[in-house]
């Protein structure tokens, strides 16, 4: 799983997937298509992702809901989706809403 996550996204997400309290994934013919994790940070959901060629199949919604159900079964009454994107997906899938927004500004100093 770590290799899939690092190949598709980055080593920080791979670390979170490896250190997650719970992780669900979808595969077809032995090939991982998507994953969702929770608990690498207390009360947080994520990261999650779907391989580009498997997007639009509904895998993300299923994996998200499985993780949130597992978090609830573990006694959590809320979950935070850190660094959420795309917000519209989470809003439609589980009624999530933006609570805090951070803007990143960059400027070349040279």
Coordinates of N, CA, C and O in Angstrom, one line a residue:
X1 N 0.8 -1.2 0.0 CA 0.0 0.0 0.0 C 0.9 1.3 0.0 O 0.6 2.2 -0.7
X2 N 1.9 1.2 0.8 CA 2.8 2.4 0.9 C 3.4 2.7 -0.5 O 3.5 3.9 -0.9
X3 N 3.8 1.7 -1.2 CA 4.4 1.9 -2.6 C 3.3 2.6 -3.5 O 3.7 3.5 -4.3
X4 N 2.1 2.1 -3.5 CA 1.0 2.6 -4.3 C 0.8 4.1 -4.0 O 0.8 5.0 -4.9
X5 N 0.7 4.4 -2.7 CA 0.4 5.8 -2.3 C 1.6 6.7 -2.6 O 1.4 7.8 -3.1
X6 N 2.8 6.3 -2.4 CA 3.9 7.1 -2.7 C 4.1 7.3 -4.2 O 4.4 8.4 -4.7
X7 N 3.8 6.3 -5.0 CA 3.9 6.4 -6.4 C 2.9 7.4 -7.0 O 3.2 8.2 -7.9
X8 N 1.6 7.3 -6.5 CA 0.6 8.1 -7.0 C 0.5 9.5 -6.4 O 0.1 10.4 -7.1
X9 N 1.0 9.6 -5.1 CA 0.9 10.9 -4.5 C 2.2 11.4 -3.9 O 3.0 12.0 -4.6
X10 N 2.6 11.0 -2.7 CA 3.9 11.4 -2.1 C 4.2 10.6 -0.9 O 3.4 9.8 -0.4
X11 N 5.5 10.8 -0.4 CA 5.9 10.0 0.7 C 5.3 10.4 2.0 O 5.2 9.6 2.9
X12 N 4.8 11.6 2.1 CA 4.0 12.0 3.4 C 2.7 11.3 3.5 O 2.4 10.8 4.5
X13 N 2.0 11.2 2.4 CA 0.8 10.4 2.4 C 1.1 8.9 2.7 O 0.3 8.2 3.4
X14 N 2.1 8.4 2.1 CA 2.5 7.0 2.3 C 2.8 6.8 3.8 O 2.4 5.8 4.4
X15 N 3.5 7.7 4.5 CA 3.7 7.6 5.9 C 2.4 7.6 6.7 O 2.2 6.8 7.6
X16 N 1.4 8.4 6.3 CA 0.1 8.5 7.0 C -0.6 7.1 6.8 O -1.3 6.6 7.7
X17 N -0.5 6.6 5.6 CA -1.2 5.3 5.3 C -0.6 4.2 6.1 O -1.4 3.4 6.7
X18 N 0.7 4.2 6.2 CA 1.4 3.1 7.0 C 1.1 3.3 8.5 O 0.9 2.3 9.2
X19 N 0.9 4.5 9.0 CA 0.7 4.7 10.4 C -0.7 4.9 10.8 O -1.0 5.3 11.9
X20 N -1.7 4.7 9.9 CA -3.1 4.9 10.1 C -3.6 3.8 11.1 O -3.1 2.7 11.1
X21 N -4.6 4.2 11.8 CA -5.3 3.3 12.7 C -6.2 2.4 11.9 O -6.4 1.2 12.2
X22 N -6.7 2.9 10.7 CA -7.5 2.1 9.8 C -7.3 2.5 8.4 O -7.0 3.6 8.1
X23 N -7.3 1.5 7.5 CA -7.1 1.8 6.1 C -8.0 0.8 5.3 O -8.0 -0.4 5.6
X24 N -8.6 1.3 4.3 CA -9.5 0.5 3.4 C -8.9 0.8 2.0 O -8.5 1.9 1.7
X25 N -9.0 -0.2 1.1 CA -8.6 0.0 -0.2 C -9.4 -0.8 -1.2 O -10.1 -1.8 -0.8
X26 N -9.4 -0.4 -2.4 CA -10.1 -1.2 -3.5 C -9.1 -1.7 -4.5 O -8.1 -1.0 -4.8
X27 N -9.3 -2.9 -5.0 CA -8.4 -3.4 -6.0 C -9.2 -4.2 -7.0 O -10.3 -4.6 -6.8
X28 N -8.6 -4.3 -8.2 CA -9.2 -5.2 -9.2 C -8.1 -5.9 -9.9 O -7.0 -5.4 -10.2
X29 N -8.2 -7.2 -10.0 CA -7.2 -8.1 -10.6 C -5.9 -7.9 -9.9 O -4.8 -7.9 -10.6
X30 N -5.9 -7.7 -8.6 CA -4.6 -7.6 -7.9 C -4.0 -6.2 -7.9 O -2.9 -6.0 -7.4
X31 N -4.6 -5.3 -8.6 CA -4.1 -3.9 -8.7 C -4.9 -3.0 -7.8 O -6.1 -2.9 -7.9
X32 N -4.2 -2.2 -7.0 CA -4.8 -1.2 -6.1 C -5.4 -0.1 -7.0 O -4.7 0.5 -7.8
X33 N -6.6 0.3 -6.7 CA -7.3 1.4 -7.5 C -7.5 2.6 -6.6 O -7.6 3.7 -7.1
X34 N -7.6 2.4 -5.3 CA -7.8 3.6 -4.4 C -7.7 3.1 -3.0 O -7.7 1.9 -2.6
X35 N -7.6 4.1 -2.1 CA -7.4 3.9 -0.7 C -8.0 5.0 0.1 O -8.2 6.1 -0.4
X36 N -8.3 4.7 1.4 CA -8.7 5.7 2.4 C -8.2 5.3 3.7 O -8.3 4.1 4.1
X37 N -7.7 6.3 4.5 CA -7.1 6.0 5.8 C -7.6 6.9 6.8 O -8.1 8.0 6.5
X38 N -7.4 6.5 8.1 CA -7.8 7.4 9.2 C -6.9 7.1 10.4 O -6.4 6.0 10.5
X39 N -6.8 8.1 11.2 CA -6.1 7.9 12.5 C -4.6 8.0 12.6 O -4.1 7.8 13.7
X40 N -4.0 8.4 11.5 CA -2.5 8.7 11.6 C -2.3 9.9 12.5 O -1.3 10.1 13.2
X41 N -3.3 10.8 12.5 CA -3.4 11.9 13.5 C -4.8 11.8 14.2 O -5.8 11.4 13.6
X42 N -4.8 12.0 15.5 CA -6.1 11.7 16.3 C -7.3 12.5 15.7 O -7.2 13.6 15.3
X43 N -8.4 11.7 15.5 CA -9.7 12.2 15.1 C -9.7 12.7 13.6 O -10.6 13.4 13.2
X44 N -8.6 12.4 12.9 CA -8.6 12.9 11.5 C -8.9 11.8 10.5 O -8.5 10.6 10.7
X45 N -9.6 12.1 9.5 CA -9.8 11.2 8.4 C -8.7 11.6 7.3 O -8.5 12.8 7.1
X46 N -8.2 10.7 6.6 CA -7.3 10.9 5.5 C -5.9 10.5 5.7 O -5.6 10.2 6.9
X47 N -5.2 10.4 4.7 CA -5.5 10.8 3.3 C -6.3 9.7 2.6 O -6.5 8.6 3.1
X48 N -6.8 10.1 1.4 CA -7.5 9.1 0.6 C -7.2 9.5 -0.9 O -6.9 10.7 -1.2
X49 N -7.3 8.6 -1.8 CA -7.1 8.9 -3.2 C -7.5 7.7 -4.1 O -7.5 6.6 -3.6
X50 N -7.8 8.0 -5.3 CA -8.1 7.1 -6.3 C -7.2 7.2 -7.5 O -6.9 8.4 -7.9
X51 N -6.7 6.1 -8.0 CA -5.8 6.2 -9.2 C -6.6 6.9 -10.3 O -7.8 6.8 -10.5
X52 N -5.9 7.7 -11.1 CA -6.6 8.5 -12.1 C -7.5 7.7 -13.1 O -8.6 8.2 -13.4
X53 N -7.1 6.5 -13.5 CA -7.9 5.8 -14.4 C -9.1 5.1 -13.7 O -9.9 4.5 -14.4
X54 N -9.2 5.2 -12.4 CA -10.3 4.6 -11.7 C -11.3 5.6 -11.1 O -12.2 5.3 -10.4
X55 N -11.0 6.9 -11.4 CA -11.9 7.9 -10.8 C -13.3 7.9 -11.5 O -13.4 7.6 -12.7
X56 N -14.3 8.3 -10.8 CA -15.6 8.3 -11.3 C -16.4 7.0 -11.2 O -17.5 6.9 -11.6
X57 N -15.8 6.0 -10.5 CA -16.4 4.7 -10.4 C -17.2 4.6 -9.0 O -17.9 3.6 -8.8
X58 N -17.0 5.6 -8.2 CA -17.7 5.6 -6.9 C -16.9 5.0 -5.8 O -17.4 4.8 -4.6
X59 N -15.6 4.6 -6.1 CA -14.8 4.0 -5.1 C -14.5 4.9 -3.9 O -14.5 4.5 -2.7
X60 N -14.2 6.2 -4.1 CA -13.9 7.1 -3.1 C -15.0 7.2 -2.1 O -14.8 7.2 -0.9
X61 N -16.2 7.3 -2.5 CA -17.4 7.4 -1.6 C -17.5 6.2 -0.7 O -17.7 6.4 0.5
X62 N -17.3 5.0 -1.3 CA -17.4 3.8 -0.5 C -16.3 3.8 0.5 O -16.5 3.5 1.7
X63 N -15.1 4.1 0.1 CA -13.9 4.0 1.0 C -14.1 5.0 2.1 O -13.8 4.8 3.3
X64 N -14.5 6.2 1.8 CA -14.7 7.3 2.8 C -15.7 6.9 3.8 O -15.5 7.0 5.0
X65 N -16.8 6.4 3.4 CA -17.9 6.0 4.3 C -17.4 4.8 5.2 O -17.8 4.7 6.4
X66 N -16.7 3.9 4.7 CA -16.2 2.8 5.5 C -15.2 3.3 6.6 O -15.3 2.9 7.7
X67 N -14.4 4.2 6.2 CA -13.5 4.8 7.3 C -14.3 5.5 8.3 O -14.0 5.4 9.5
X68 N -15.2 6.4 7.9 CA -16.0 7.1 8.9 C -16.8 6.2 9.8 O -16.9 6.5 11.0
X69 N -17.3 5.1 9.3 CA -18.1 4.2 10.1 C -17.1 3.5 11.1 O -17.5 3.3 12.2
X70 N -15.9 3.2 10.6 CA -14.9 2.6 11.5 C -14.5 3.6 12.6 O -14.3 3.2 13.8
X71 N -14.4 4.9 12.3 CA -14.1 5.9 13.3 C -15.2 6.0 14.3 O -14.9 6.0 15.5
X72 N -16.4 5.9 13.9 CA -17.6 6.0 14.8 C -17.6 4.8 15.7 O -17.8 4.9 16.9
X73 N -17.3 3.6 15.1 CA -17.3 2.4 15.9 C -16.1 2.4 17.0 O -16.2 1.7 18.0
X74 N -15.1 3.2 16.7 CA -14.0 3.3 17.6 C -14.3 4.3 18.7 O -13.4 4.6 19.5
X75 N -15.5 4.9 18.7 CA -15.9 5.8 19.7 C -15.7 7.3 19.4 O -16.0 8.2 20.2
X76 N -15.4 7.6 18.2 CA -15.2 9.0 17.8 C -16.6 9.6 17.4 O -17.3 8.9 16.7
X77 N -16.9 10.8 17.9 CA -18.2 11.4 17.5 C -18.0 12.5 16.4 O -19.0 13.0 16.0
X78 N -16.8 12.7 16.0 CA -16.6 13.6 14.9 C -15.3 13.3 14.2 O -14.5 12.6 14.8
X79 N -15.1 13.8 13.0 CA -13.8 13.6 12.3 C -13.5 14.8 11.5 O -14.4 15.5 11.1
X80 N -12.2 15.1 11.4 CA -11.8 16.3 10.7 C -11.0 15.7 9.5 O -10.2 14.8 9.5
X81 N -11.4 16.3 8.3 CA -10.7 16.0 7.1 C -9.7 17.1 6.8 O -10.0 18.2 6.4
X82 N -8.4 16.8 7.1 CA -7.4 17.8 7.0 C -7.0 18.0 5.6 O -6.9 17.1 4.8
X83 N -6.8 19.3 5.3 CA -6.3 19.7 3.9 C -7.2 19.1 2.8 O -6.8 18.5 1.9
X84 N -8.5 19.3 3.0 CA -9.5 18.7 2.2 C -9.5 19.3 0.7 O -9.3 20.5 0.5
X85 N -9.7 18.4 -0.2 CA -9.9 18.8 -1.6 C -10.2 17.5 -2.3 O -9.6 16.5 -2.1
X86 N -11.1 17.5 -3.2 CA -12.1 18.5 -3.5 C -13.2 18.6 -2.5 O -13.8 17.6 -2.2
X87 N -13.5 19.8 -2.0 CA -14.6 20.0 -1.0 C -15.9 19.5 -1.5 O -16.7 18.9 -0.8
X88 N -16.2 19.7 -2.8 CA -17.5 19.3 -3.3 C -17.8 17.8 -3.2 O -18.8 17.4 -2.9
X89 N -16.7 17.0 -3.4 CA -16.8 15.6 -3.3 C -17.2 15.2 -1.8 O -18.2 14.5 -1.6
X90 N -16.5 15.8 -0.8 CA -16.8 15.4 0.6 C -18.2 16.0 1.0 O -18.9 15.3 1.8
X91 N -18.6 17.1 0.5 CA -19.9 17.7 0.8 C -21.0 16.8 0.3 O -21.9 16.5 1.0
X92 N -20.9 16.3 -0.9 CA -21.9 15.5 -1.5 C -21.9 14.1 -0.9 O -23.0 13.5 -0.7
X93 N -20.7 13.5 -0.6 CA -20.6 12.2 -0.2 C -21.1 12.0 1.3 O -21.8 11.0 1.6
X94 N -20.8 13.0 2.2 CA -21.1 12.8 3.6 C -21.6 14.1 4.3 O -21.7 14.1 5.5
X95 N -21.9 15.1 3.5 CA -22.3 16.3 4.1 C -21.3 17.1 4.8 O -21.6 17.9 5.7
X96 N -20.0 16.9 4.5 CA -18.9 17.7 5.1 C -19.0 19.1 4.8 O -19.6 19.5 3.8
X97 N -18.5 20.0 5.7 CA -18.5 21.4 5.5 C -17.1 22.0 5.8 O -16.4 21.4 6.7
X98 N -16.8 23.0 5.2 CA -15.5 23.7 5.5 C -15.6 24.4 6.9 O -16.6 25.2 7.1
X99 N -14.6 24.2 7.7 CA -14.7 24.8 9.0 C -13.6 25.9 9.1 O -13.8 27.0 9.6
X100 N -12.4 25.6 8.6 CA -11.3 26.5 8.6 C -10.7 26.5 7.2 O -10.6 25.5 6.6
X101 N -10.2 27.7 6.8 CA -9.6 27.8 5.5 C -8.3 28.5 5.7 O -8.2 29.5 6.4
X102 N -7.3 28.0 5.1 CA -5.9 28.5 5.1 C -5.5 28.9 3.7 O -5.7 28.1 2.7
X103 N -5.0 30.1 3.5 CA -4.6 30.5 2.2 C -3.1 30.5 2.2 O -2.4 31.0 3.1
X104 N -2.5 30.0 1.1 CA -1.0 30.0 1.0 C -0.7 31.1 -0.1 O -1.2 31.1 -1.2
X105 N 0.2 32.0 0.3 CA 0.7 33.0 -0.6 C 2.1 32.8 -0.8 O 2.9 32.5 0.1
X106 N 2.6 33.0 -2.1 CA 4.0 32.8 -2.4 C 4.4 34.0 -3.2 O 3.7 34.6 -4.0
X107 N 5.7 34.4 -3.0 CA 6.3 35.5 -3.8 C 7.7 35.2 -4.0 O 8.4 34.8 -3.0
X108 N 8.2 35.3 -5.1 CA 9.6 35.2 -5.4 C 10.4 36.4 -4.8 O 10.0 37.5 -5.0
X109 N 11.4 36.1 -4.1 CA 12.2 37.2 -3.4 C 13.4 37.6 -4.3 O 14.1 38.5 -3.9
X110 N 13.7 36.9 -5.3 CA 14.9 37.2 -6.1 C 14.6 38.1 -7.2 O 13.6 38.4 -7.6

